[in-house]
Short mmCIF file of C-alpha atoms in Angstrom, two decimals:
data_model
loop_
_atom_site.label_atom_id
_atom_site.label_comp_id
_atom_site.label_asym_id
_atom_site.label_seq_id
_atom_site.Cartn_x
_atom_site.Cartn_y
_atom_site.Cartn_z
CA MET A 289 28.97 28.87 -2.94
CA LEU A 290 25.62 28.15 -1.47
CA GLU A 291 25.53 24.59 -0.62
CA SER A 292 21.95 24.47 0.46
CA LEU A 293 18.76 26.66 0.49
CA ASP A 294 19.24 26.62 4.64
CA GLU A 295 21.95 29.02 3.77
CA LEU A 296 20.01 31.39 1.76
CA GLU A 297 17.41 31.45 4.52
CA VAL A 298 19.85 32.58 7.06
CA LEU A 299 20.69 35.35 4.66
CA ASN A 300 17.05 36.48 4.26
CA SER A 301 16.55 36.52 8.01
CA ASP A 302 19.60 38.99 8.17
CA ALA A 303 18.39 42.43 8.96
CA ARG A 304 20.84 44.30 6.78
CA ASN A 305 20.75 44.62 3.08
CA ILE A 306 22.83 42.04 1.32
CA PHE A 307 23.47 41.94 -2.43
CA ILE A 308 24.25 38.32 -3.84
CA GLU A 309 25.87 38.15 -7.32
CA VAL A 310 24.10 35.12 -9.14
CA SER A 311 25.73 33.11 -12.06
CA ILE A 312 23.97 30.26 -14.03
CA ASP A 313 26.05 28.09 -16.29
CA GLY A 314 25.40 24.66 -17.78
CA TRP A 315 22.09 25.70 -18.94
CA ILE A 316 20.19 22.52 -20.36
CA GLN A 317 17.23 23.43 -22.64
CA LYS A 318 13.87 21.48 -22.06
CA ARG A 319 12.65 21.21 -25.41
CA LEU A 320 9.66 19.23 -24.80
CA MET A 321 8.75 21.52 -21.83
CA LYS A 322 8.78 24.57 -23.94
CA LEU A 323 6.60 22.59 -26.80
CA TYR A 324 4.11 22.13 -24.04
CA ILE A 325 3.84 25.70 -23.02
CA ASP A 326 3.67 26.87 -26.48
CA CYS A 327 0.96 24.41 -27.22
CA CYS A 328 -1.10 25.56 -24.00
CA ASN A 329 -0.77 29.14 -25.30
CA GLU A 330 -2.10 28.07 -29.08
CA LEU A 331 -4.98 26.28 -27.23
CA SER A 332 -5.88 28.80 -24.86
CA GLU A 333 -5.21 26.30 -21.80
CA SER A 334 -3.35 26.85 -18.64
CA PRO A 335 -0.44 24.77 -18.27
CA ASN A 336 -0.66 21.88 -15.70
CA ILE A 337 1.83 23.02 -12.74
CA ASN A 338 2.34 19.29 -11.71
CA LEU A 339 3.16 18.33 -15.24
CA LEU A 340 5.63 21.09 -15.67
CA LYS A 341 7.32 19.98 -12.84
CA LYS A 342 7.77 16.67 -14.14
CA LEU A 343 8.89 17.90 -17.50
CA TYR A 344 11.28 20.04 -15.81
CA ILE A 345 13.18 17.25 -13.77
CA SER A 346 13.26 14.93 -16.59
CA GLU A 347 16.67 13.84 -17.42
CA VAL A 348 15.85 11.92 -20.65
CA GLU A 349 13.18 13.87 -22.80
CA ASP A 350 12.60 10.81 -24.67
CA GLU A 351 11.12 9.44 -21.58
CA VAL A 352 7.95 11.28 -20.88
CA THR A 353 6.43 11.01 -17.39
CA ALA A 354 3.05 12.67 -16.74
CA SER A 355 1.83 10.52 -13.84
CA ASP A 356 -0.68 11.83 -11.00
CA CYS A 357 -1.10 15.17 -12.74
CA GLY A 358 -4.88 15.13 -12.72
CA LEU A 359 -5.07 15.18 -16.40
CA GLN A 360 -8.29 14.23 -18.28
CA ASP A 361 -9.07 13.94 -22.13
CA ILE A 362 -9.22 17.53 -22.72
CA SER A 363 -6.48 18.98 -20.67
CA ILE A 364 -4.20 16.38 -22.06
CA ALA A 365 -4.47 17.90 -25.72
CA PRO A 366 -1.61 20.34 -25.41
CA LEU A 367 0.89 17.81 -24.34
CA LEU A 368 -0.31 15.26 -27.16
CA LYS A 369 -0.03 18.03 -29.18
CA ALA A 370 3.68 18.76 -28.15
CA LEU A 371 4.47 15.00 -28.44
CA HIS A 372 3.33 15.38 -32.19
CA THR A 373 6.23 17.96 -32.63
CA HIS A 374 8.54 16.03 -30.46
CA LYS A 375 8.07 12.91 -32.27
CA THR A 376 10.48 10.79 -30.26
CA VAL A 377 9.20 8.84 -27.36
CA VAL A 378 10.45 5.44 -25.81
CA MET A 379 8.59 5.50 -22.46
CA LEU A 380 5.42 7.29 -21.75
CA ASP A 381 3.96 7.19 -18.12
CA LEU A 382 0.26 8.54 -18.07
CA SER A 383 -0.54 6.70 -14.59
CA HIS A 384 -2.80 7.86 -12.13
CA ASN A 385 -4.83 10.52 -14.16
CA LEU A 386 -8.35 10.70 -15.44
CA LEU A 387 -7.63 9.66 -18.90
CA GLY A 388 -10.31 7.75 -20.92
CA ASN A 389 -10.66 5.93 -24.47
CA GLY A 390 -10.61 9.39 -26.14
CA THR A 391 -6.93 10.02 -25.07
CA MET A 392 -5.92 6.33 -26.24
CA GLU A 393 -7.23 7.02 -29.80
CA LYS A 394 -5.10 10.16 -29.81
CA LEU A 395 -2.07 8.29 -28.74
CA GLN A 396 -2.52 5.66 -31.34
CA GLN A 397 -2.53 8.52 -34.02
CA PHE A 398 0.77 9.97 -32.36
CA PHE A 399 2.55 6.52 -32.49
CA THR A 400 1.34 5.85 -36.01
CA SER A 401 2.41 9.23 -37.36
CA GLY A 402 5.77 9.04 -35.37
CA GLN A 403 9.10 7.16 -35.70
CA LYS A 404 8.86 3.59 -36.79
CA TYR A 405 11.62 1.97 -34.50
CA GLY A 406 12.81 1.84 -31.00
CA ASP A 407 11.30 0.23 -27.83
CA ILE A 408 8.10 1.61 -26.33
CA THR A 409 7.19 1.62 -22.76
CA LEU A 410 3.47 2.48 -22.31
CA ASP A 411 2.13 2.86 -18.71
CA LEU A 412 -1.47 3.65 -18.29
CA HIS A 413 -2.36 2.24 -15.04
CA CYS A 414 -5.13 3.69 -12.65
CA ASN A 415 -7.03 5.95 -15.34
CA ARG A 416 -10.32 5.42 -16.84
CA PHE A 417 -9.82 3.42 -19.93
CA GLY A 418 -12.26 0.88 -20.99
CA PRO A 419 -11.73 -2.46 -23.14
CA THR A 420 -11.81 -0.41 -26.38
CA ALA A 421 -8.70 1.40 -25.34
CA LEU A 422 -6.85 -1.85 -26.16
CA PHE A 423 -8.57 -1.94 -29.65
CA GLN A 424 -6.49 1.20 -30.34
CA ILE A 425 -3.23 -0.60 -29.78
CA CYS A 426 -4.45 -3.56 -31.87
CA GLU A 427 -5.11 -1.11 -34.62
CA CYS A 428 -1.58 0.41 -34.52
CA PRO A 429 0.97 -1.61 -36.46
CA VAL A 430 3.77 0.48 -34.88
CA PHE A 431 3.12 -1.23 -31.37
CA PHE A 432 3.66 -4.71 -33.18
CA SER A 433 7.32 -4.47 -33.48
CA ARG A 434 8.07 -1.79 -30.93
CA LEU A 435 5.86 -2.38 -27.65
CA GLU A 436 7.77 -3.95 -25.03
CA VAL A 437 6.01 -3.06 -21.75
CA LEU A 438 2.28 -2.52 -21.13
CA ASN A 439 0.91 -1.63 -17.85
CA ILE A 440 -2.66 -1.16 -18.00
CA SER A 441 -3.64 -2.29 -14.46
CA GLY A 442 -6.34 -0.55 -12.15
CA ASN A 443 -8.85 0.05 -15.31
CA ARG A 444 -11.98 -1.51 -15.45
CA LEU A 445 -11.21 -3.61 -18.78
CA THR A 446 -13.58 -6.45 -18.15
CA ASP A 447 -13.95 -9.46 -20.13
CA ALA A 448 -14.74 -7.37 -23.29
CA CYS A 449 -11.12 -7.06 -23.57
CA GLY A 450 -10.41 -10.66 -24.02
CA SER A 451 -9.98 -10.90 -27.84
CA TYR A 452 -7.87 -7.51 -27.70
CA LEU A 453 -5.54 -8.86 -25.16
CA SER A 454 -5.29 -11.86 -27.08
CA THR A 455 -4.25 -9.99 -30.37
CA ILE A 456 -1.79 -7.92 -28.41
CA LEU A 457 0.00 -11.14 -27.14
CA GLY A 458 -0.14 -12.57 -30.32
CA LYS A 459 1.03 -9.80 -32.69
CA CYS A 460 3.33 -7.91 -30.41
CA LYS A 461 6.34 -9.97 -30.81
CA ALA A 462 8.54 -7.56 -28.70
CA LEU A 463 6.13 -7.62 -25.54
CA TYR A 464 7.86 -8.86 -22.47
CA SER A 465 6.08 -7.17 -19.74
CA LEU A 466 2.26 -7.26 -19.24
CA ASN A 467 0.31 -6.00 -16.12
CA ILE A 468 -3.28 -6.47 -16.16
CA GLU A 469 -4.14 -6.50 -11.96
CA ARG A 470 -7.36 -4.91 -10.85
CA CYS A 471 -9.04 -4.92 -14.32
CA SER A 472 -12.07 -6.89 -13.34
CA ILE A 473 -11.29 -9.75 -15.82
CA THR A 474 -12.33 -13.43 -15.00
CA SER A 475 -11.19 -16.55 -16.19
CA ARG A 476 -12.82 -16.37 -19.54
CA THR A 477 -10.25 -13.69 -20.31
CA ILE A 478 -7.43 -15.49 -18.57
CA GLN A 479 -8.07 -18.48 -20.93
CA LYS A 480 -7.77 -16.49 -23.93
CA VAL A 481 -4.48 -15.10 -22.54
CA VAL A 482 -3.31 -18.60 -22.30
CA ASP A 483 -4.32 -19.69 -26.02
CA ALA A 484 -2.62 -16.52 -27.19
CA ILE A 485 0.80 -17.42 -25.56
CA HIS A 486 2.93 -19.31 -27.87
CA SER A 487 6.18 -21.16 -26.91
CA ASP A 488 8.17 -18.71 -29.01
CA SER A 489 6.84 -15.68 -26.88
CA VAL A 490 9.42 -13.39 -25.13
CA LEU A 491 7.06 -12.74 -22.28
CA ALA A 492 9.08 -12.53 -19.19
CA GLN A 493 6.98 -10.61 -16.53
CA LEU A 494 3.31 -10.90 -16.04
CA SER A 495 0.91 -9.39 -13.29
CA ILE A 496 -2.74 -10.89 -12.98
CA GLY A 497 -3.37 -10.25 -9.25
CA HIS A 498 -6.65 -8.90 -7.52
CA ASN A 499 -9.11 -10.33 -10.48
CA PRO A 500 -11.71 -12.94 -9.77
CA LEU A 501 -10.11 -15.86 -11.17
CA THR A 502 -10.68 -19.47 -10.70
CA GLY A 503 -8.21 -22.04 -9.73
CA ALA A 504 -8.33 -24.13 -12.99
CA SER A 505 -7.82 -21.17 -14.99
CA ILE A 506 -4.56 -20.14 -13.08
CA THR A 507 -3.25 -23.59 -13.22
CA ASN A 508 -3.57 -23.65 -17.09
CA LEU A 509 -1.72 -20.37 -17.17
CA LEU A 510 1.11 -21.51 -15.07
CA LYS A 511 1.41 -24.55 -17.11
CA ARG A 512 1.72 -22.43 -20.37
CA LEU A 513 4.32 -20.25 -18.81
CA SER A 514 6.34 -22.93 -17.67
CA THR A 515 7.05 -23.71 -21.60
CA LEU A 516 8.38 -20.22 -22.14
CA ASN A 517 12.44 -19.72 -22.08
CA SER A 518 12.53 -16.25 -21.12
CA PHE A 519 9.69 -16.15 -18.26
CA ALA A 520 11.38 -14.77 -14.88
CA GLU A 521 8.57 -12.65 -13.02
CA LEU A 522 5.02 -13.64 -11.98
CA ASP A 523 2.56 -11.47 -9.62
CA LEU A 524 -0.25 -13.32 -8.42
CA SER A 525 -1.05 -11.22 -5.49
CA GLY A 526 -4.58 -11.20 -3.87
CA LEU A 527 -5.44 -14.27 -5.60
CA LYS A 528 -6.91 -17.25 -3.64
CA LEU A 529 -4.56 -20.29 -4.27
CA ASN A 530 -5.47 -23.58 -3.72
CA LYS A 531 -3.65 -26.79 -3.35
CA PRO A 532 -3.66 -27.62 -7.30
CA VAL A 533 -2.52 -23.98 -7.92
CA ILE A 534 0.10 -24.13 -5.54
CA ASP A 535 1.54 -27.27 -6.92
CA SER A 536 1.51 -25.75 -10.57
CA LEU A 537 3.31 -22.84 -9.25
CA CYS A 538 5.87 -25.00 -7.72
CA GLU A 539 6.57 -26.87 -11.12
CA LEU A 540 6.89 -23.42 -12.59
CA ALA A 541 9.52 -22.36 -10.05
CA LYS A 542 11.43 -25.79 -10.59
CA THR A 543 11.61 -25.26 -14.68
CA SER A 544 11.86 -21.45 -14.70
CA CYS A 545 14.51 -19.30 -13.40
CA LEU A 546 12.24 -16.94 -11.36
CA THR A 547 13.86 -13.78 -10.40
CA SER A 548 10.52 -12.19 -9.03
CA LEU A 549 7.70 -13.77 -7.51
CA SER A 550 4.93 -12.20 -5.57
CA VAL A 551 2.20 -14.06 -3.83
CA GLY A 552 1.09 -11.75 -1.00
CA SER A 553 -2.49 -11.86 0.30
CA THR A 554 -3.04 -15.25 -1.21
CA GLY A 555 -3.44 -17.12 2.22
CA ILE A 556 -0.95 -20.03 0.98
CA GLY A 557 0.00 -20.42 5.10
CA ASN A 558 3.02 -22.02 6.27
CA GLU A 559 2.80 -25.32 4.43
CA GLY A 560 2.07 -23.70 1.04
CA ALA A 561 5.05 -21.05 1.50
CA LEU A 562 7.41 -23.99 2.45
CA GLN A 563 6.42 -26.12 -0.47
CA LEU A 564 7.21 -23.07 -2.75
CA THR A 565 10.31 -22.00 -1.04
CA ASP A 566 11.54 -25.71 -1.53
CA SER A 567 10.80 -25.51 -5.11
CA LEU A 568 12.83 -22.39 -5.89
CA PRO A 569 16.32 -23.07 -7.49
CA THR A 570 19.37 -22.05 -5.59
CA GLY A 571 22.13 -23.03 -8.23
CA SER A 572 22.80 -20.30 -10.86
CA GLN A 573 20.05 -18.13 -9.80
CA GLU A 574 21.57 -14.52 -9.07
CA SER A 575 18.93 -12.65 -7.02
CA LEU A 576 15.25 -13.31 -6.16
CA LYS A 577 12.37 -10.71 -5.00
CA LEU A 578 9.89 -12.62 -2.79
CA ASP A 579 6.60 -11.14 -1.69
CA LEU A 580 4.92 -13.22 1.08
CA SER A 581 2.99 -10.40 2.55
CA TYR A 582 -0.15 -11.25 4.53
CA CYS A 583 0.11 -15.01 4.04
CA THR A 584 -0.45 -16.09 7.60
CA LEU A 585 3.17 -17.21 8.08
CA THR A 586 4.47 -17.61 11.55
CA SER A 587 8.02 -18.09 12.88
CA ALA A 588 8.06 -21.57 11.91
CA TYR A 589 8.22 -20.70 8.27
CA ILE A 590 11.05 -18.09 9.18
CA HIS A 591 13.22 -20.51 10.95
CA LYS A 592 12.96 -22.87 7.79
CA LEU A 593 13.93 -19.96 5.56
CA ALA A 594 16.73 -18.81 7.85
CA SER A 595 18.08 -22.35 8.09
CA ASN A 596 18.31 -22.72 4.27
CA LEU A 597 21.50 -20.83 3.57
CA ASN A 598 21.55 -21.76 -0.06
CA LEU A 599 18.18 -20.14 -0.79
CA ALA A 600 18.51 -17.39 1.91
CA CYS A 601 21.68 -16.09 0.54
CA CYS A 602 20.30 -15.59 -3.01
CA ILE A 603 17.21 -13.51 -2.10
CA MET A 604 17.61 -9.95 -2.78
CA GLU A 605 14.34 -8.64 -1.48
CA LEU A 606 12.02 -10.22 0.96
CA ASN A 607 8.56 -8.85 2.12
CA LEU A 608 6.93 -10.47 4.92
CA GLN A 609 4.55 -7.56 6.17
CA GLY A 610 1.42 -8.57 8.00
CA ASN A 611 2.64 -11.82 9.12
CA PRO A 612 2.57 -12.63 12.75
CA ILE A 613 6.28 -13.88 12.96
CA LEU A 614 6.66 -12.51 16.54
CA PRO A 615 9.78 -12.01 18.07
CA LEU A 616 10.79 -15.69 17.71
CA GLY A 617 10.59 -15.43 13.80
CA GLY A 618 12.57 -12.32 14.26
CA ASN A 619 15.38 -13.42 16.09
CA ALA A 620 15.80 -16.05 13.16
CA LEU A 621 15.87 -12.92 10.87
CA VAL A 622 18.48 -11.52 13.08
CA SER A 623 20.83 -14.46 12.75
CA LEU A 624 20.17 -14.39 8.85
CA LEU A 625 21.26 -10.69 8.64
CA LYS A 626 24.50 -11.52 10.26
CA GLN A 627 25.33 -14.59 7.85
CA PRO A 628 28.30 -13.49 5.78
CA GLY A 629 26.56 -14.39 2.76
CA CYS A 630 23.35 -12.85 3.13
CA CYS A 631 22.50 -10.72 0.01
CA LEU A 632 19.24 -9.16 1.31
CA ARG A 633 18.96 -5.66 -0.07
CA LEU A 634 15.31 -4.76 1.13
CA LEU A 635 13.41 -6.28 4.00
CA VAL A 636 9.90 -5.69 4.61
CA LEU A 637 8.57 -6.37 8.47
CA ASN A 638 5.57 -4.07 8.90
CA LYS A 639 2.95 -5.31 11.11
CA CYS A 640 4.95 -8.35 12.13
CA HIS A 641 4.25 -7.98 15.96
CA LEU A 642 8.03 -7.94 16.69
CA GLY A 643 8.22 -5.24 19.45
CA LEU A 644 10.51 -2.56 19.68
CA LEU A 645 13.40 -4.71 21.40
CA LEU A 646 13.54 -6.86 18.25
CA VAL A 647 13.23 -3.85 16.07
CA LEU A 648 16.44 -2.68 18.02
CA GLN A 649 18.18 -6.17 17.40
CA LEU A 650 17.47 -6.12 13.87
CA ILE A 651 19.10 -2.58 13.38
CA GLN A 652 21.84 -3.67 15.37
CA ALA A 653 22.76 -6.72 13.10
CA LEU A 654 23.20 -4.22 10.33
CA ALA A 655 26.52 -3.32 11.82
CA GLU A 656 27.77 -6.71 10.45
CA ASN A 657 25.92 -6.71 7.12
CA ASP A 658 26.79 -4.58 4.10
CA GLN A 659 24.31 -5.50 1.89
CA LEU A 660 21.07 -4.18 3.61
CA GLU A 661 19.92 -0.89 2.00
CA GLU A 662 16.05 -0.81 2.86
CA LEU A 663 14.56 -1.88 6.10
CA HIS A 664 10.78 -1.48 6.87
CA VAL A 665 9.69 -2.01 10.61
CA ALA A 666 6.53 0.11 11.04
CA ASP A 667 3.67 -1.11 13.26
CA ASN A 668 5.64 -3.25 15.19
CA ASP A 669 5.16 -1.41 18.87
CA GLY A 670 2.30 -3.29 20.84
CA LEU A 671 3.85 -6.76 21.61
CA HIS A 672 3.63 -5.70 25.29
CA LYS A 673 -0.38 -5.38 24.90
CA ASN A 674 -0.46 -9.12 23.74
CA GLU A 675 -1.64 -7.92 20.46
CA ILE A 676 -0.52 -11.38 18.73
CA SER A 677 -4.08 -12.70 17.72
CA THR A 678 -4.92 -13.29 14.08
CA PRO A 679 -3.71 -10.15 12.16
CA LYS A 680 -6.23 -7.85 11.09
CA LYS A 681 -7.24 -6.95 7.76
CA PRO A 682 -4.56 -4.03 6.73
CA PRO A 683 -6.36 -0.81 5.86
CA THR A 684 -6.81 0.35 2.25
CA ASP A 685 -4.27 2.86 1.10
CA GLU A 686 -6.12 6.13 0.51
CA ARG A 687 -4.41 6.63 -2.68
CA LEU A 688 -5.45 3.21 -4.04
CA LEU A 689 -8.83 4.02 -3.01
CA ASP A 690 -8.78 7.04 -4.96
CA CYS A 691 -7.65 4.96 -8.09
CA ARG A 692 -10.65 2.98 -7.56
CA VAL A 693 -12.66 6.04 -7.62
CA ASN A 694 -11.04 7.08 -10.83
CA THR A 695 -11.68 4.06 -12.64
CA GLY A 696 -15.15 3.76 -11.73
CA HIS A 697 -15.01 0.40 -9.99
CA ASP A 698 -15.26 -0.98 -6.70
CA GLU A 699 -12.94 -3.66 -5.20
CA ASP A 700 -15.82 -5.31 -3.46
CA LEU A 701 -17.80 -5.87 -6.84
CA VAL A 702 -16.68 -9.17 -8.71
CA VAL A 703 -17.49 -10.13 -12.38
CA ALA A 704 -19.48 -13.10 -12.77
CA ASP A 705 -17.52 -16.29 -13.79
CA SER A 706 -18.96 -18.73 -16.12
CA GLU A 707 -16.43 -21.42 -15.02
CA ASP A 708 -16.74 -21.14 -11.34
CA SER A 709 -19.13 -19.00 -9.31
CA THR A 710 -16.78 -19.03 -6.41
CA ARG A 711 -15.59 -15.37 -5.45
CA THR A 712 -12.41 -14.21 -4.55
CA GLU A 713 -12.43 -12.72 -1.04
CA ALA A 714 -12.83 -9.27 -1.18
CA ALA A 715 -10.33 -8.72 1.59
CA ALA A 716 -7.53 -10.04 -0.45
CA SER A 717 -7.94 -7.60 -3.08
CA ARG A 718 -7.15 -4.77 -0.29
CA PHE A 719 -3.78 -6.16 0.75
CA GLU A 720 -0.97 -3.75 -0.09
CA LEU A 721 2.62 -2.88 1.03
CA ASN A 722 1.91 -0.13 3.46
CA ASP A 723 5.03 1.73 3.24
CA THR A 724 3.80 4.85 1.61
CA CYS A 725 3.28 8.26 3.12
CA THR A 726 -0.48 7.99 3.37
CA SER A 727 -1.47 6.55 6.88
CA SER A 728 -4.74 5.14 6.36
CA SER A 729 -6.08 6.26 9.71
CA ARG A 730 -4.51 9.77 10.47
CA LYS A 731 -4.83 11.11 14.11
CA THR A 732 -5.16 14.78 14.83
CA LYS A 733 -2.37 16.83 16.02
CA ASN A 734 -3.63 16.57 19.98
CA GLU A 735 -3.99 12.90 19.48
CA ASN A 736 -0.38 12.30 18.07
CA GLU A 737 0.88 14.63 21.18
CA SER A 738 -1.11 12.63 23.74
CA ASN A 739 0.05 9.52 22.16
CA ASN A 740 3.70 10.70 22.02
CA ASN A 741 3.45 11.38 25.62
CA ASN A 742 2.78 8.01 26.90
CA ASN A 743 4.93 6.54 24.05
CA ASN A 744 2.46 3.54 23.90
CA ASN A 745 5.06 1.59 26.11
CA ASP A 746 3.00 1.00 29.15
CA ASP A 747 5.45 -1.76 30.24
CA LEU A 748 8.77 0.25 29.89
CA SER A 749 9.79 2.81 32.44
CA SER A 750 10.84 6.22 31.45
CA ASN A 751 14.64 5.39 31.86
CA GLU A 752 14.30 1.95 29.97
CA HIS A 753 12.79 3.94 27.03
CA GLY A 754 15.44 6.53 27.06
CA SER A 755 17.87 3.51 27.17
CA MET A 756 15.88 2.11 24.01
CA VAL A 757 16.15 5.26 22.11
CA LYS A 758 19.86 5.59 22.91
CA GLN A 759 20.82 2.02 21.73
CA LEU A 760 18.68 2.75 18.62
CA SER A 761 20.45 5.85 17.85
CA GLU A 762 23.71 3.90 18.15
CA ALA A 763 22.66 1.05 15.93
CA ILE A 764 21.62 3.62 13.09
CA VAL A 765 25.13 5.03 13.23
CA ALA A 766 26.51 1.82 13.02
CA ALA A 767 24.42 0.37 10.21
CA LYS A 768 26.75 0.12 7.27
CA ALA A 769 24.74 0.17 4.09
CA LEU A 770 21.26 1.24 5.30
CA GLN A 771 19.86 3.98 3.08
CA LEU A 772 16.24 3.92 4.03
CA LEU A 773 14.52 3.08 7.20
CA ASP A 774 10.85 3.18 8.02
CA LEU A 775 10.03 3.34 11.73
CA SER A 776 6.40 4.90 11.31
CA ARG A 777 3.79 4.23 14.10
CA ASN A 778 6.05 2.64 16.59
CA GLY A 779 4.95 5.16 19.55
CA LEU A 780 8.12 7.34 19.19
CA SER A 781 7.82 10.64 20.72
CA VAL A 782 8.84 14.04 18.53
CA LEU A 783 11.90 14.05 20.82
CA ASP A 784 12.65 10.38 20.13
CA VAL A 785 12.56 11.06 16.48
CA GLU A 786 14.81 14.04 16.61
CA ALA A 787 17.39 12.26 18.63
CA LEU A 788 17.27 9.20 15.84
CA TYR A 789 17.35 11.44 13.03
CA GLY A 790 20.65 13.29 14.65
CA SER A 791 22.12 9.81 14.59
CA TRP A 792 21.04 9.27 11.06
CA SER A 793 22.44 12.67 9.99
CA ALA A 794 25.79 11.26 10.90
CA LYS A 795 25.91 9.07 8.28
CA GLY A 796 26.28 11.93 5.80
CA CYS A 797 25.58 11.56 2.12
CA SER A 798 22.54 13.66 1.53
CA THR A 799 20.45 12.50 4.39
CA ARG A 800 16.71 13.33 4.45
CA LYS A 801 13.63 12.61 6.88
CA HIS A 802 9.75 12.62 6.28
CA VAL A 803 8.14 13.05 9.59
CA GLU A 804 4.46 13.71 9.52
CA ASP A 805 1.69 12.61 11.95
CA GLU A 806 2.98 9.07 12.90
CA ILE A 807 5.11 8.75 9.62
CA VAL A 808 8.79 8.38 10.45
CA HIS A 809 10.82 7.96 7.13
CA PHE A 810 14.77 8.41 6.98
CA SER A 811 16.50 8.31 3.82
CA ALA A 812 19.85 8.96 2.33
CA GLY A 813 21.81 9.12 -0.92
CA THR A 814 19.64 8.10 -3.96
CA LYS A 815 16.70 6.11 -2.06
CA ARG A 816 13.38 7.76 -1.72
CA CYS A 817 10.65 7.03 0.57
CA CYS A 818 7.03 6.97 -0.16
CA ARG A 819 6.72 5.21 -3.26
CA LYS A 820 3.21 3.98 -4.13
CA PRO A 821 3.20 0.15 -4.25
CA CYS A 822 1.83 -0.06 -7.82
CA CYS A 823 4.38 2.21 -9.36
CA ARG A 824 7.56 0.64 -8.15
CA ARG A 825 9.80 0.48 -10.97
CA GLU A 826 13.36 -0.92 -11.19
#
């Protein structure tokens, strides 16, 4: 038995002639993959290699993933033809391609001629769809009873889509998740959304972030959402939240059992965050995903959060990236992680000015924590240089920039709003969770080697740095539940990373590493690094 491909490489390097008998059993036919290849031959099109890989690794053929394959309206034709023969689809992911309204028309024809029952998840984010793409959904009666999830974010819909969105919300009775982030819509469209949401709606998830919206329209929306019995997840990232909006958001938090709340890059500050946090219910709530990234929070907020054990012990995911919480706030998080009732599964502390010593203490705390599975502590080396001033605007993720190019719109352009001429700050639209593989400012190999040599630790002697790495190694081995660790851009040398990964490998359970330029990702089990922020799925 060959347990890994590494063993095969050893055999290949042997000078002798070696014969290997291969037995393949348990063969699973990939019907949709074969249909796609046949349709490519029929249409004289070359199969898309990336799409073939995705169809091959798919475990459920009713769930079709064709994201990030460079598909256009013409090159997607063989897949659409194959789907007509395949017929059954419950999830279709066409995100991060170059598709336009022509594809949407063909999709409408496919769903109209296919099965008439079953749930549908439609993920079309980051393409080139325009407002009339939603018209095709309005013209497809099958969607009225089957469409449950619609993600159309990252497409330039503009306010021309307002009446179509209103129709979809009014007629698609099963729709519980709607994502219209980064669609260049204004308050006029949001008001139509408000008018279309009725008290009997099953809407549970709504994302409207990074659009030029006024405070009044957001307030009206929050009041309407508070009337829904099933509403649970809200994403307002990148919007400018003033005091009236924060007050309305707090009222929504009190009346609804929110399980996910994203207010990253809204600039609510310590006072607004404390007000919001105090409004979150802690009684019957099982878990909460809370995104407070780039909110200008300081250690004062962290201490308040850590001291409220009833709330802290029901937060499952916490994103504090880009806040200058400093070691003082980091110490409070260390204490929180050591609490017996702490149920945090994911903690993001990138760019929080912690310093390597505090990073070490956080990982050491995981020896007493059997819940935390993911820890992101990238970009935290540099405290010794007193870089604790107002945090800089985080760089735009290169792949998100690609999305803007694909969709044909620029984040710096703001659609005029008839209700309020105030523009949302362009900088807010760029704040993203920077835990992906792409570094916004990649350095050359020589620059990395130079940085690795001095370790960016001017105040640490060689012995002290060696001791730090040794303690990190020991802490990694002792971390009970940790399955994903991001140590990127912390001044670690190649030798440091190898030593740390040696300790990570001791954890067993299919460990992996992704080390490239200044990226240092360790993962294990089913956890995978480098997920795009806009593509995070449950």
